[in-house]
Coordinates of C-alpha atoms in Angstrom, one line a residue:
M182 CA -0.1 0.1 0.1
I183 CA 2.8 2.5 0.9
Q184 CA 4.6 1.9 -2.4
Q185 CA 1.4 2.4 -4.6
E186 CA 0.5 5.6 -2.6
L187 CA 4.2 7.0 -3.1
H188 CA 3.9 6.3 -6.8
A189 CA 0.6 8.2 -7.0
I190 CA 2.1 11.3 -5.1
Q191 CA 5.2 11.4 -7.3
K192 CA 3.1 11.2 -10.5
V193 CA 1.3 14.2 -9.5
H194 CA 4.0 16.3 -8.0
G195 CA 7.1 14.9 -9.7
Y196 CA 8.6 14.3 -6.3
L197 CA 7.5 13.4 -2.7
P198 CA 6.6 16.7 -0.8
V199 CA 6.9 16.5 3.1
D200 CA 3.4 17.7 3.5
E201 CA 2.0 15.0 1.3
L202 CA 4.0 12.3 3.2
K203 CA 2.6 13.6 6.5
K204 CA -0.9 13.4 5.1
L205 CA -0.2 9.9 3.8
S206 CA 1.0 8.9 7.3
T207 CA -2.3 10.1 8.7
R208 CA -4.4 8.4 6.1
L209 CA -2.7 5.1 6.4
N210 CA -2.2 5.2 10.2
V211 CA 1.5 4.6 9.5
P212 CA 4.2 6.3 11.3
L213 CA 6.1 8.8 9.2
H214 CA 9.4 7.3 9.8
R215 CA 8.1 4.0 8.2
I216 CA 7.0 5.9 5.0
H217 CA 10.4 7.7 5.0
E218 CA 12.4 4.7 5.3
V219 CA 10.7 3.2 2.1
A220 CA 10.8 6.4 0.2
S221 CA 14.6 6.9 1.0
C222 CA 15.6 3.3 -0.1
F223 CA 14.5 3.2 -3.7
P224 CA 16.1 5.3 -6.5
H225 CA 12.8 5.9 -8.2
Y226 CA 11.5 8.1 -5.5
R227 CA 12.6 11.8 -5.2
L228 CA 12.4 13.7 -1.8
T229 CA 13.2 17.1 -3.3
P230 CA 11.8 18.9 -6.4
P231 CA 13.3 17.8 -9.7
P232 CA 15.1 20.2 -12.1
A233 CA 13.3 21.4 -15.3
V234 CA 15.2 18.7 -17.2
E235 CA 16.8 15.5 -15.9
F236 CA 19.3 13.9 -18.3
K237 CA 20.8 10.6 -17.3
V238 CA 23.4 8.6 -19.1
C239 CA 23.7 4.9 -18.4
R240 CA 27.1 4.4 -16.8
D241 CA 27.5 0.7 -16.7
M242 CA 29.4 -1.9 -18.6
A243 CA 28.4 -1.7 -22.3
C244 CA 27.6 2.0 -22.1
H245 CA 30.8 2.7 -20.2
L246 CA 32.7 0.8 -22.8
K247 CA 31.2 2.9 -25.5
G248 CA 32.1 6.2 -23.8
A249 CA 29.4 7.0 -21.3
P250 CA 31.9 9.1 -19.2
E251 CA 32.7 11.4 -22.0
Y252 CA 29.0 11.9 -22.6
V253 CA 28.4 13.1 -19.0
R254 CA 31.5 15.5 -19.3
S255 CA 30.2 17.0 -22.5
L256 CA 26.7 17.4 -21.5
K257 CA 27.5 18.8 -18.1
A258 CA 29.7 21.4 -19.9
M259 CA 26.8 22.2 -22.2
A260 CA 24.2 22.4 -19.4
S261 CA 26.3 24.9 -17.5
E262 CA 26.1 27.2 -20.5
L263 CA 22.5 26.7 -21.4
G264 CA 20.5 25.8 -18.3
G265 CA 22.5 26.3 -15.2
G266 CA 20.4 25.0 -12.3
Q267 CA 17.4 24.0 -14.5
V268 CA 19.4 21.0 -15.8
E269 CA 20.6 17.9 -13.9
I270 CA 23.1 15.8 -15.7
G271 CA 24.4 12.6 -14.3
G272 CA 24.9 8.9 -14.6
V273 CA 22.3 6.1 -13.8
S274 CA 22.6 2.5 -13.1
C275 CA 22.0 0.0 -16.1
L276 CA 18.9 0.9 -18.0
G277 CA 18.6 -2.6 -19.5
Q278 CA 19.3 -1.2 -23.0
C279 CA 22.9 -2.7 -23.3
D280 CA 22.4 -3.6 -27.0
G281 CA 21.7 0.1 -27.7
A282 CA 24.8 1.6 -26.0
V283 CA 25.0 4.4 -25.2
A284 CA 21.6 4.6 -23.7
V285 CA 20.2 7.9 -22.1
M286 CA 17.1 8.9 -20.4
V287 CA 15.5 12.4 -20.7
G288 CA 12.9 12.6 -18.1
H289 CA 11.2 9.3 -18.4
R290 CA 12.0 8.8 -22.2
F291 CA 14.6 6.4 -23.3
Y292 CA 16.9 6.9 -26.2
R293 CA 19.4 4.2 -27.6
N294 CA 22.5 4.3 -29.8
K295 CA 22.9 8.1 -29.3
S296 CA 26.1 9.9 -30.2
I297 CA 27.4 12.7 -28.1
A298 CA 26.2 15.2 -30.8
E299 CA 22.7 13.7 -30.8
C300 CA 22.5 13.8 -27.0
R301 CA 23.5 17.5 -27.0
S302 CA 20.6 18.0 -29.4
L303 CA 18.2 16.2 -27.2
L304 CA 19.3 18.3 -24.2
R305 CA 18.8 21.5 -26.1
D306 CA 15.3 20.4 -27.4
A307 CA 14.2 19.2 -23.9
L308 CA 15.2 22.5 -22.2
A309 CA 13.6 24.6 -24.9
N310 CA 10.4 22.6 -24.8
R311 CA 10.4 22.7 -21.0
T312 CA 10.9 26.5 -21.0
A313 CA 8.1 27.0 -23.4
A314 CA 5.7 24.6 -21.5
T315 CA 6.3 26.2 -18.2
S316 CA 4.4 29.4 -17.0
P317 CA 4.4 31.1 -13.6
G318 CA 0.9 29.7 -12.7
D319 CA 1.7 26.1 -13.7
T320 CA 1.4 24.3 -10.4
H321 CA 2.6 21.1 -12.1
A322 CA 5.7 22.5 -13.7
Q323 CA 8.0 20.1 -11.9
A324 CA 6.0 17.0 -13.0
P325 CA 8.2 14.6 -15.2
A326 CA 7.3 14.2 -18.8
T327 CA 5.1 11.2 -19.6
H328 CA 7.1 8.3 -21.1
S329 CA 6.0 7.0 -24.5
P330 CA 6.9 3.4 -25.2
G331 CA 7.6 4.2 -28.7
R332 CA 6.3 1.0 -30.0
S333 CA 2.9 -1.0 -30.1
T334 CA 2.5 -3.5 -27.4
R335 CA -0.7 -5.0 -28.8
P336 CA -0.6 -8.6 -29.5
T337 CA -0.2 -9.8 -33.1
S338 CA -0.1 -13.4 -34.6
R339 CA 3.5 -12.7 -35.8
A340 CA 5.6 -15.6 -34.6
T341 CA 8.9 -14.8 -33.0
G342 CA 10.6 -18.0 -34.3
W343 CA 11.5 -18.9 -30.9
R344 CA 11.1 -22.5 -29.8
I345 CA 9.9 -21.4 -26.4
D346 CA 6.6 -20.5 -28.0
P347 CA 4.5 -23.4 -29.1
Y348 CA 1.7 -21.2 -30.3
E349 CA 3.7 -19.2 -32.8
G350 CA 2.4 -16.0 -31.4
R351 CA -1.1 -16.9 -30.6
E352 CA -2.5 -16.7 -27.0
E353 CA -4.0 -20.2 -26.8
Y354 CA -3.1 -21.1 -23.3
S355 CA -3.4 -24.8 -24.4
A356 CA -1.1 -26.0 -21.7
A357 CA -3.1 -24.6 -18.9
R358 CA -6.3 -25.9 -20.5
R359 CA -4.8 -29.4 -20.7
F360 CA -3.8 -29.3 -17.0
V361 CA -7.2 -28.5 -15.7
A362 CA -8.8 -31.3 -18.0
G363 CA -7.3 -33.8 -15.7
D364 CA -5.3 -34.5 -12.6
N365 CA -1.9 -33.5 -14.2
V366 CA 0.2 -32.4 -11.2
A367 CA 2.4 -35.4 -11.5
A368 CA 2.6 -35.0 -15.2
L369 CA 3.7 -31.4 -15.0
L370 CA 6.3 -31.9 -12.3
E371 CA 7.7 -34.8 -14.3
A372 CA 7.9 -32.9 -17.5
L373 CA 9.9 -30.3 -15.6
K374 CA 12.1 -32.8 -14.0
I375 CA 12.8 -34.7 -17.2
G376 CA 13.5 -31.5 -19.2
E377 CA 15.8 -30.4 -16.3
L378 CA 14.5 -27.0 -16.4
R379 CA 16.5 -24.7 -14.1
G380 CA 15.9 -21.3 -12.7
M381 CA 17.2 -18.8 -15.2
G382 CA 18.0 -15.9 -12.9
G383 CA 21.5 -17.2 -11.8
A384 CA 21.3 -19.7 -9.1
G385 CA 20.0 -22.5 -11.4
V386 CA 17.8 -24.3 -8.9
P387 CA 15.8 -27.2 -10.5
A388 CA 12.3 -25.7 -11.2
H389 CA 10.5 -28.9 -10.4
Q390 CA 12.1 -29.0 -6.9
K391 CA 10.9 -25.4 -6.1
W392 CA 7.5 -25.9 -7.5
S393 CA 7.2 -29.3 -5.5
D394 CA 8.4 -27.5 -2.3
V395 CA 5.8 -24.8 -2.4
R396 CA 3.1 -27.3 -3.3
Q397 CA 3.9 -29.3 -0.2
A398 CA 4.5 -26.5 2.0
R399 CA 1.9 -26.0 4.8
G400 CA -0.2 -22.8 4.6
E401 CA -3.7 -21.9 3.6
R402 CA -2.3 -19.0 1.5
K403 CA 0.3 -19.3 -1.2
F404 CA 1.7 -16.9 -3.7
I405 CA 3.5 -17.0 -7.1
V406 CA 6.0 -14.2 -7.9
V407 CA 7.8 -13.5 -11.2
N408 CA 11.1 -11.8 -10.7
G409 CA 11.3 -9.4 -13.6
D410 CA 13.6 -6.9 -11.9
E411 CA 16.3 -7.3 -14.5
S412 CA 18.8 -4.8 -13.4
E413 CA 22.2 -6.8 -13.8
P414 CA 24.4 -4.8 -16.3
G415 CA 24.7 -6.7 -19.5
T416 CA 21.5 -8.6 -19.0
F417 CA 18.3 -7.7 -21.0
K418 CA 16.9 -11.0 -22.2
D419 CA 13.8 -10.9 -19.9
R420 CA 13.0 -7.4 -21.5
E421 CA 12.3 -9.1 -24.7
L422 CA 10.4 -12.0 -23.3
L423 CA 8.1 -9.7 -21.4
L424 CA 7.4 -7.5 -24.4
K425 CA 7.1 -10.2 -27.1
T426 CA 5.7 -13.1 -25.2
P427 CA 4.0 -12.0 -22.2
H428 CA 1.3 -14.6 -22.7
L429 CA 4.0 -17.3 -22.0
V430 CA 5.1 -15.7 -18.8
L431 CA 1.4 -15.4 -17.7
E432 CA 0.7 -19.1 -18.6
G433 CA 3.6 -20.2 -16.6
V434 CA 2.3 -18.4 -13.6
I435 CA -1.2 -19.9 -14.2
L436 CA 0.4 -23.4 -14.3
A437 CA 2.4 -22.8 -11.1
G438 CA -0.6 -21.4 -9.3
L439 CA -2.8 -24.3 -10.3
L440 CA 0.0 -26.8 -9.2
T441 CA 0.8 -25.2 -5.9
G442 CA -2.7 -24.2 -5.0
A443 CA -1.6 -20.5 -4.9
E444 CA -4.3 -17.8 -4.3
R445 CA -2.5 -15.0 -6.3
G446 CA 0.2 -14.3 -8.9
Y447 CA 2.4 -11.1 -9.1
V448 CA 4.6 -10.1 -12.0
Y449 CA 7.3 -7.9 -10.6
I450 CA 8.8 -5.6 -13.2
R451 CA 11.4 -2.9 -12.9
H452 CA 9.8 0.6 -13.5
E453 CA 12.1 1.5 -16.4
Y454 CA 10.5 -1.3 -18.4
E455 CA 7.4 0.6 -19.1
P456 CA 6.6 -1.0 -22.6
Q457 CA 6.9 -4.3 -20.8
I458 CA 4.6 -3.2 -18.1
V459 CA 2.1 -2.1 -20.6
A460 CA 2.4 -5.3 -22.5
M461 CA 2.0 -7.5 -19.4
K462 CA -1.1 -5.6 -18.1
E463 CA -2.8 -5.9 -21.5
A464 CA -2.0 -9.7 -21.6
I465 CA -3.5 -10.1 -18.2
D466 CA -6.6 -8.2 -19.2
R467 CA -7.1 -10.4 -22.3
A468 CA -6.4 -13.6 -20.2
E469 CA -9.1 -12.5 -17.7
R470 CA -11.7 -12.1 -20.6
M471 CA -10.7 -15.5 -21.8
G472 CA -11.3 -16.8 -18.4
V473 CA -7.9 -18.3 -18.0
C474 CA -7.1 -16.2 -14.9
G475 CA -9.0 -13.9 -12.5
E476 CA -12.4 -15.1 -11.4
N477 CA -13.3 -18.8 -11.7
A478 CA -10.0 -19.3 -13.6
L479 CA -10.4 -22.0 -16.4
G480 CA -13.7 -23.2 -14.8
T481 CA -11.9 -24.5 -11.8
G482 CA -14.1 -22.8 -9.3
R483 CA -11.1 -21.0 -8.0
D484 CA -10.1 -17.3 -8.3
F485 CA -6.5 -16.7 -9.4
P486 CA -5.9 -13.0 -9.9
I487 CA -2.6 -11.9 -11.5
E488 CA -1.2 -8.4 -11.2
V489 CA 1.8 -6.5 -12.2
Y490 CA 3.9 -5.0 -9.4
V491 CA 6.0 -2.0 -10.5
S492 CA 9.4 -2.1 -8.9
P493 CA 10.5 1.3 -7.3
G494 CA 14.0 0.5 -8.6
G495 CA 17.3 -0.9 -7.2
Y496 CA 19.5 -3.7 -8.5
I497 CA 19.2 -5.3 -4.9
C498 CA 15.6 -6.0 -5.8
G499 CA 16.8 -8.9 -8.1
E500 CA 17.8 -10.7 -4.9
Q501 CA 14.5 -12.6 -4.3
S502 CA 14.1 -12.1 -0.6
A503 CA 14.8 -8.3 -1.1
L504 CA 12.2 -8.3 -3.7
I505 CA 9.7 -9.8 -1.3
E506 CA 10.7 -7.1 1.3
A507 CA 10.1 -4.5 -1.2
M508 CA 6.5 -5.9 -2.0
E509 CA 5.8 -5.9 1.9
D510 CA 6.4 -2.1 2.0
R511 CA 9.8 -2.4 3.5
R512 CA 13.3 -1.4 2.6
A513 CA 14.7 -3.8 -0.1
E514 CA 17.3 -5.5 2.1
P515 CA 17.9 -9.4 1.8
R516 CA 16.7 -11.7 4.5
N517 CA 18.9 -14.0 6.5
K518 CA 18.3 -17.7 5.6
P519 CA 16.7 -19.9 6.9
P520 CA 13.8 -19.9 6.4
L521 CA 13.4 -20.1 2.6
L522 CA 10.8 -18.3 0.6
E523 CA 9.3 -21.7 -0.4
T524 CA 7.9 -21.9 3.1
N525 CA 8.1 -18.3 4.4
G526 CA 8.0 -15.9 1.6
L527 CA 5.4 -13.0 0.8
Y528 CA 3.4 -12.1 4.1
D529 CA 5.4 -15.0 5.5
K530 CA 3.5 -17.5 3.5
P531 CA 4.9 -20.2 1.0
T532 CA 5.9 -18.4 -2.2
L533 CA 7.3 -19.5 -5.3
V534 CA 9.8 -17.0 -6.8
S535 CA 11.3 -17.7 -10.3
N536 CA 12.8 -15.7 -13.1
V537 CA 10.7 -14.6 -16.1
E538 CA 12.3 -17.1 -18.5
T539 CA 11.8 -19.9 -16.2
F540 CA 8.0 -19.4 -16.1
A541 CA 8.0 -18.6 -19.9
W542 CA 9.5 -22.1 -20.6
A543 CA 7.1 -24.1 -18.5
P544 CA 4.1 -24.1 -21.0
A545 CA 6.0 -25.5 -23.9
I546 CA 7.8 -28.1 -21.7
Y547 CA 4.4 -29.3 -20.4
Y548 CA 2.8 -29.0 -23.8
K549 CA 5.5 -30.8 -25.8
G550 CA 7.1 -32.9 -23.1
G551 CA 10.3 -32.8 -21.0
E552 CA 12.1 -34.9 -23.5
W553 CA 11.5 -32.4 -26.2
Y554 CA 13.0 -29.6 -24.1
R555 CA 15.9 -31.7 -22.9
D556 CA 16.9 -32.7 -26.3
L557 CA 17.2 -29.0 -27.5
G558 CA 20.7 -29.1 -25.8
V559 CA 24.0 -29.8 -27.5
N560 CA 27.4 -31.0 -26.5
G561 CA 26.0 -32.6 -23.3
G562 CA 23.8 -29.6 -22.4
K563 CA 20.1 -30.1 -21.7
G564 CA 17.6 -27.6 -22.9
A565 CA 17.7 -24.1 -24.4
R566 CA 17.8 -20.7 -23.0
F567 CA 18.0 -16.9 -23.7
L568 CA 21.2 -15.0 -23.6
S569 CA 22.0 -11.3 -23.9
I570 CA 25.3 -10.2 -25.4
S571 CA 26.7 -6.8 -26.0
G572 CA 30.0 -4.8 -26.0
D573 CA 32.5 -5.1 -28.9
V574 CA 30.4 -7.5 -31.0
A575 CA 28.8 -6.7 -34.4
K576 CA 25.2 -7.6 -33.6
P577 CA 24.5 -7.2 -29.9
G578 CA 21.1 -8.6 -28.9
V579 CA 19.1 -11.4 -27.3
Y580 CA 19.4 -15.0 -28.7
E581 CA 17.7 -18.1 -28.1
V582 CA 20.4 -20.8 -28.0
P583 CA 20.8 -24.5 -27.1
I584 CA 22.3 -25.0 -23.8
G585 CA 25.9 -26.4 -24.5
L586 CA 26.6 -24.1 -27.5
P587 CA 30.2 -23.0 -27.3
L588 CA 30.9 -19.5 -26.3
G589 CA 32.8 -18.9 -29.6
E590 CA 29.7 -19.7 -31.6
L591 CA 27.5 -17.3 -29.6
I592 CA 30.1 -14.5 -30.3
G593 CA 31.1 -15.5 -33.9
K594 CA 27.9 -16.9 -35.3
H595 CA 25.0 -15.4 -33.5
A596 CA 26.4 -12.0 -32.5
G597 CA 28.2 -11.6 -35.7
G598 CA 31.8 -11.7 -34.5
M599 CA 33.9 -8.9 -33.1
L600 CA 33.1 -5.4 -34.0
N601 CA 35.3 -4.0 -36.8
G602 CA 37.6 -6.9 -36.9
R603 CA 38.9 -6.5 -33.3
R604 CA 40.6 -9.4 -31.5
L605 CA 38.9 -10.7 -28.4
K606 CA 40.5 -9.6 -25.2
A607 CA 37.9 -10.4 -22.4
V608 CA 34.4 -11.6 -21.7
A609 CA 32.2 -10.9 -18.8
T610 CA 30.3 -14.1 -18.6
S611 CA 27.7 -13.1 -16.0
G612 CA 27.5 -9.1 -16.2
P613 CA 29.9 -7.8 -13.6
S614 CA 29.2 -10.8 -11.1
A615 CA 31.7 -13.2 -12.8
G616 CA 34.4 -10.6 -13.5
F617 CA 36.4 -10.6 -16.6
L618 CA 38.0 -13.6 -18.2
P619 CA 40.7 -13.7 -20.8
P620 CA 40.1 -16.0 -24.0
M621 CA 42.9 -18.1 -23.1
L622 CA 42.8 -19.2 -19.3
P623 CA 46.0 -20.7 -17.7
L624 CA 45.3 -24.1 -16.3
E625 CA 46.6 -23.2 -12.8
D626 CA 43.6 -20.9 -12.5
L627 CA 41.3 -23.9 -12.7
P628 CA 40.1 -26.3 -10.0
R629 CA 42.2 -29.5 -9.7
A630 CA 39.8 -31.7 -11.3
A631 CA 39.6 -29.5 -14.3
R632 CA 43.4 -29.3 -14.5
E633 CA 43.7 -33.0 -14.5
R634 CA 41.1 -33.3 -17.3
L635 CA 42.8 -30.7 -19.5
K636 CA 46.5 -31.5 -18.5
D637 CA 47.6 -32.0 -22.1
Q638 CA 47.1 -28.4 -23.0
P639 CA 48.7 -25.4 -21.7
Y640 CA 45.5 -23.2 -21.7
L641 CA 41.8 -23.5 -21.6
N642 CA 40.4 -21.9 -24.7
L643 CA 37.2 -20.0 -23.3
L644 CA 35.7 -20.0 -26.7
D645 CA 35.4 -23.8 -26.7
V646 CA 33.6 -23.9 -23.3
P647 CA 29.9 -24.9 -23.6
L648 CA 27.4 -22.4 -22.4
D649 CA 26.1 -24.8 -19.7
L650 CA 25.8 -23.7 -16.1
Q651 CA 27.3 -27.0 -14.8
A652 CA 30.2 -26.9 -17.3
F653 CA 31.1 -23.5 -16.1
R654 CA 30.9 -24.5 -12.4
D655 CA 33.1 -27.5 -13.1
L656 CA 35.8 -25.0 -14.3
G657 CA 35.3 -22.8 -11.2
L658 CA 33.6 -20.0 -13.5
M659 CA 30.2 -18.3 -13.5
L660 CA 27.7 -18.2 -16.2
G661 CA 24.8 -15.7 -16.2
A662 CA 22.3 -14.5 -18.7
G663 CA 24.3 -11.5 -19.7
L664 CA 27.6 -11.6 -21.5
V665 CA 29.8 -8.4 -22.3
V666 CA 32.7 -8.7 -24.9
Y667 CA 35.7 -6.6 -24.9
G668 CA 38.0 -5.9 -27.8
E669 CA 41.9 -5.8 -27.7
D670 CA 42.2 -2.1 -26.9
T671 CA 40.1 -2.2 -23.8
D672 CA 41.5 -0.9 -20.6
M673 CA 40.5 -3.7 -18.2
V674 CA 41.4 -1.8 -15.0
D675 CA 38.9 0.9 -16.1
Q676 CA 36.3 -1.7 -16.7
A677 CA 36.9 -3.3 -13.4
V678 CA 36.6 0.0 -11.4
N679 CA 33.4 0.9 -13.2
A680 CA 31.9 -2.6 -12.4
T681 CA 32.9 -2.3 -8.7
E682 CA 31.3 1.1 -8.7
F683 CA 28.1 -0.5 -9.7
F684 CA 28.2 -2.9 -6.8
R685 CA 29.2 0.0 -4.5
N686 CA 26.3 2.1 -5.7
E687 CA 23.7 -0.6 -5.6
S688 CA 24.6 -2.2 -2.3
C689 CA 21.7 -2.0 0.1
G690 CA 24.2 -1.3 2.9
K691 CA 22.5 -3.9 5.4
C692 CA 25.7 -5.8 5.9
V693 CA 29.1 -4.5 6.7
P694 CA 31.3 -6.7 4.5
C695 CA 29.4 -5.6 1.3
R696 CA 28.8 -2.1 2.3
V697 CA 32.5 -1.4 3.4
G698 CA 34.2 -3.9 1.2
C699 CA 32.8 -2.5 -2.1
Q700 CA 33.8 0.9 -1.2
K701 CA 37.4 -0.2 -0.2
L702 CA 37.6 -2.0 -3.6
V703 CA 36.6 1.1 -5.5
V704 CA 39.3 3.2 -3.6
I705 CA 42.0 0.5 -4.4
G706 CA 41.1 0.6 -8.0
Q707 CA 41.1 4.3 -8.2
D708 CA 44.4 4.6 -6.4
L709 CA 45.8 2.2 -9.0
Q710 CA 44.4 4.4 -11.8
N711 CA 45.9 7.4 -10.2
G712 CA 49.3 6.0 -10.1
R713 CA 49.6 5.5 -6.3
Y714 CA 51.4 2.2 -6.7
D715 CA 54.8 1.5 -8.1
A716 CA 55.9 -1.7 -9.6
T717 CA 56.7 -3.2 -6.2
G718 CA 53.4 -2.2 -4.8
L719 CA 51.3 -4.4 -7.1
A720 CA 51.8 -7.4 -4.8
P721 CA 50.1 -5.8 -1.8
V722 CA 47.3 -4.7 -4.1
E723 CA 46.8 -8.4 -5.1
D724 CA 46.9 -9.3 -1.4
M725 CA 44.3 -6.5 -0.3
V726 CA 41.9 -7.6 -3.0
G727 CA 42.2 -11.2 -2.2
D728 CA 41.6 -10.6 1.6
L729 CA 38.6 -8.5 0.8
R730 CA 37.3 -11.0 -1.6
S731 CA 37.5 -13.8 1.0
A732 CA 35.8 -11.8 3.7
M733 CA 33.1 -10.7 1.5
E734 CA 32.4 -14.2 0.1
Q735 CA 32.1 -15.7 3.5
A736 CA 30.3 -12.9 5.5
S737 CA 28.0 -11.2 3.2
I738 CA 24.2 -11.9 3.4
C739 CA 23.5 -12.1 -0.3
G740 CA 25.1 -12.7 -3.6
L741 CA 25.9 -9.0 -4.2
G742 CA 28.6 -9.0 -1.5
M743 CA 29.7 -12.5 -2.4
V744 CA 30.6 -11.3 -6.0
G745 CA 31.5 -7.7 -5.4
A746 CA 35.2 -8.4 -5.5
N747 CA 35.1 -10.4 -8.6
P748 CA 35.7 -7.5 -11.2
L749 CA 38.8 -6.2 -9.6
G750 CA 39.9 -9.6 -8.5
T751 CA 39.8 -11.2 -12.1
V752 CA 41.7 -8.2 -13.4
V753 CA 44.4 -8.6 -10.8
R754 CA 44.6 -12.2 -11.6
H755 CA 44.3 -12.2 -15.6
F756 CA 45.3 -8.8 -16.7
R757 CA 48.4 -7.8 -14.8
D758 CA 49.9 -6.0 -17.8
D759 CA 46.8 -3.7 -17.7
M760 CA 47.7 -3.0 -14.0
T761 CA 51.4 -2.3 -14.7
A762 CA 50.4 0.0 -17.5
Y763 CA 49.2 2.5 -14.8
V764 CA 52.5 2.1 -12.9
R765 CA 54.1 3.4 -16.0
S766 CA 51.2 6.0 -16.3
T767 CA 50.6 5.2 -19.9
F768 CA 48.0 2.6 -20.9
R769 CA 49.1 0.4 -23.8
P770 CA 46.7 -1.7 -25.9
A771 CA 46.7 -5.4 -25.2
T772 CA 48.3 -6.3 -28.4
Q773 CA 51.4 -4.2 -27.5
A774 CA 51.3 -5.2 -23.8
G775 CA 51.7 -8.9 -24.4
I776 CA 48.2 -9.9 -23.1
R777 CA 46.8 -12.9 -25.0
T778 CA 43.9 -12.0 -27.4
V779 CA 42.3 -14.2 -29.9
E780 CA 40.4 -13.9 -33.2
V781 CA 36.9 -15.1 -33.1
P782 CA 35.9 -17.1 -36.2
R783 CA 32.7 -16.2 -38.0

């Protein structure tokens, strides 16, 4: 209730005036400090009046690689000349538009693939339009401009060509109809088990296990929650699924609700994904008119309403317990475990929380069978999945690929190879979480079992590694849904500091190891960039990063703190020449510095 009220107040005023918060406190009979603790937690809310024009530049990974800092410097110089205090220029955490880097946000409108010159024109136009539209008597002069999605979200019968959609673009809900035609609980769980569908949000927990746990959990009330808070830099595949196949996500929720006996479903979507929010709300409206959800869902005699919950922002909301805390009108801070959400989730009731893609695959797996999905994999992999790829590739985007596809094929075949014929220097295989890996990994950096298996070769060629969660884990590596590719002339120290700043900026601050550790890592990286270390001082840098990494992994409450040291840690380990370049105060491209790069075949 608090969140929805804050949304409504900000929509009218453009920010949250103190008087309005006091009125809200009285109206809801909630202490003012409770309202303020929520309002101050999430980046979407403003506690002070906004300027006439807000111009934000995405500052993370792909956009940073494409020159975001220079955009900010240029626009700030221009703003001081044109608008003075009327214009606010700054960076913003990943907007989920990594395939359109550099991405910017003017008010609430997004723009992709913009040059600095184009952004300067946007700023000039925005300021001119705002000045013309504002008069002394305009009581809503500070209200932000309405965002226009810029594309139709109404359904079409156009097939995506994706194997995930058994209906080829039509909203049939045949899997859900088949489920209610008979007692198919065992059949659905068996299909998920045979297909070996895993959570697509990162942890990779078997879907059949989570669904079964919630079904068996004691509790008169149960809930289904779709985690659509896709805020990891480099990751934007759920953006496309929510926009192009909302009916599949919705049907997955319906199947989960029927199987577990849940009373309600929620689709939690980050507020920056306004076209996706619209698409999902429209899909729910159509599904209710078709009778597949809402009152007397599918003629079962049970009501199963589904609604969209708009996130007030924050990367930490991607952590499922922090997401639940946000939905309960509290600060988005991860919970200590146990208990797990499967028994004590939303409102302390059994709750199934899974990624957008996990729900979206469920209808096809039940409709076509677990064997069908399992056999989509190659090279020992089982199933298929969606991956986002961006950075120095010719065709950044979202690709549906078989699990087990070699990394080199994703880059060379699907993403069109390296941009402008560059050689490959590094890959971030899980946004910033996995850090940065060189294409040729020394065997001594791998676990003992992997070294034994590969002992006849001096290096592991990363391009040959199958894109399979277990295959990466066996090598001591991480695989996520978003991959960022870096060409030979990339300064990896700069990229590592940028990624660490993201973790520092997005830490909820609840636990000391993450809050203090991320900031300390940023300082170490910046000191390195500023030339504070000489050649003999690099060993202490490695020791400090290693100690922080160990402490954060062992003592942080959630995954953010556990991976916060990975960007700088992997650069210390794999890109030492990039570090020594700062000792010499001159950065040299990798091809000159001796770092191994490779050509990616197309």
